[in-house]
Tab-separated table of C-alpha atoms in Angstrom:
chain	number	residue	atom	x	y	z
A	1	MET	CA	127.809	-17.783	248.459
A	2	ASN	CA	125.353	-19.485	250.788
A	3	THR	CA	126.130	-21.303	254.030
A	4	GLY	CA	126.058	-24.757	252.392
A	5	GLY	CA	128.589	-23.610	249.813
A	6	ASN	CA	130.856	-22.228	252.520
A	7	MET	CA	130.769	-25.545	254.346
A	8	ILE	CA	131.738	-27.431	251.191
A	9	VAL	CA	134.674	-25.081	250.580
A	10	LEU	CA	135.752	-25.478	254.211
A	11	LEU	CA	135.487	-29.269	253.989
A	12	ILE	CA	137.541	-29.361	250.783
A	13	GLY	CA	140.157	-27.106	252.387
A	14	VAL	CA	140.466	-29.285	255.486
A	15	LEU	CA	140.664	-32.405	253.329
A	16	ALA	CA	143.399	-30.848	251.177
A	17	LEU	CA	145.403	-29.913	254.292
A	18	ALA	CA	145.052	-33.438	255.690
A	19	VAL	CA	146.148	-35.083	252.440
A	20	GLY	CA	149.041	-32.637	252.079
A	21	GLY	CA	150.140	-33.352	255.641
A	22	CYS	CA	150.080	-37.104	255.017
A	23	VAL	CA	152.140	-36.666	251.865
A	24	CYS	CA	154.678	-34.640	253.840
A	25	VAL	CA	154.899	-37.329	256.541
A	26	VAL	CA	155.722	-39.984	253.943
A	27	TRP	CA	158.144	-37.683	252.108
A	28	ALA	CA	159.890	-36.766	255.381
A	29	GLN	CA	160.418	-40.451	256.169
A	30	ARG	CA	162.269	-40.702	252.877
A	31	GLY	CA	164.509	-37.737	253.706
A	32	GLY	CA	162.675	-34.758	252.253
A	33	PRO	CA	163.743	-31.140	252.608
A	34	ARG	CA	163.618	-29.301	255.929
A	35	TRP	CA	160.230	-27.645	255.287
A	36	VAL	CA	158.680	-31.061	254.586
A	37	ARG	CA	160.007	-32.398	257.879
A	38	ALA	CA	158.548	-29.347	259.656
A	39	VAL	CA	155.108	-29.869	258.074
A	40	ALA	CA	155.291	-33.579	258.937
A	41	THR	CA	156.079	-32.753	262.565
A	42	VAL	CA	153.109	-30.377	262.767
A	43	THR	CA	150.839	-32.967	261.114
A	44	LEU	CA	151.858	-35.719	263.533
A	45	ALA	CA	151.445	-33.389	266.523
A	46	ALA	CA	147.960	-32.390	265.340
A	47	GLY	CA	147.046	-36.070	264.980
A	48	LYS	CA	148.160	-36.745	268.542
A	49	MET	CA	146.094	-33.821	269.802
A	50	VAL	CA	142.989	-35.099	267.991
A	51	ARG	CA	143.446	-38.612	269.379
A	52	ARG	CA	143.985	-37.219	272.876
A	53	SER	CA	140.886	-35.007	272.655
A	54	LYS	CA	138.732	-37.997	271.670
A	55	ARG	CA	139.816	-39.744	274.866
A	56	TYR	CA	138.247	-37.059	277.030
A	57	THR	CA	134.847	-36.772	275.348
A	58	SER	CA	131.746	-37.362	277.380
A	59	PRO	CA	130.249	-40.874	277.128
A	60	GLY	CA	126.879	-39.277	276.341
A	61	LEU	CA	128.255	-37.955	273.056
A	62	ASN	CA	129.251	-41.398	271.831
A	63	ARG	CA	126.216	-42.886	270.093
A	64	SER	CA	127.627	-46.368	269.503
A	65	THR	CA	126.258	-48.996	271.857
A	66	GLY	CA	128.963	-51.588	271.318
A	67	ASP	CA	126.462	-54.410	270.839
A	68	GLY	CA	126.732	-54.603	267.050
A	69	ASP	CA	123.805	-52.278	266.202
């Protein structure tokens, strides 16, 4: 498989994990089994880490100008 194909497989895998994590968060709120609550906890923690990492990025990496362009 070529590099482009590997990237597509990786993207589909990450997307499947994200969707599965979101499903587990909703299911855990409704009282799912213990493993669902564990996956939901990991998903929420990963989301917090991603949000926190975005806070510390360099302003030079952000290409938006904020003036509506």
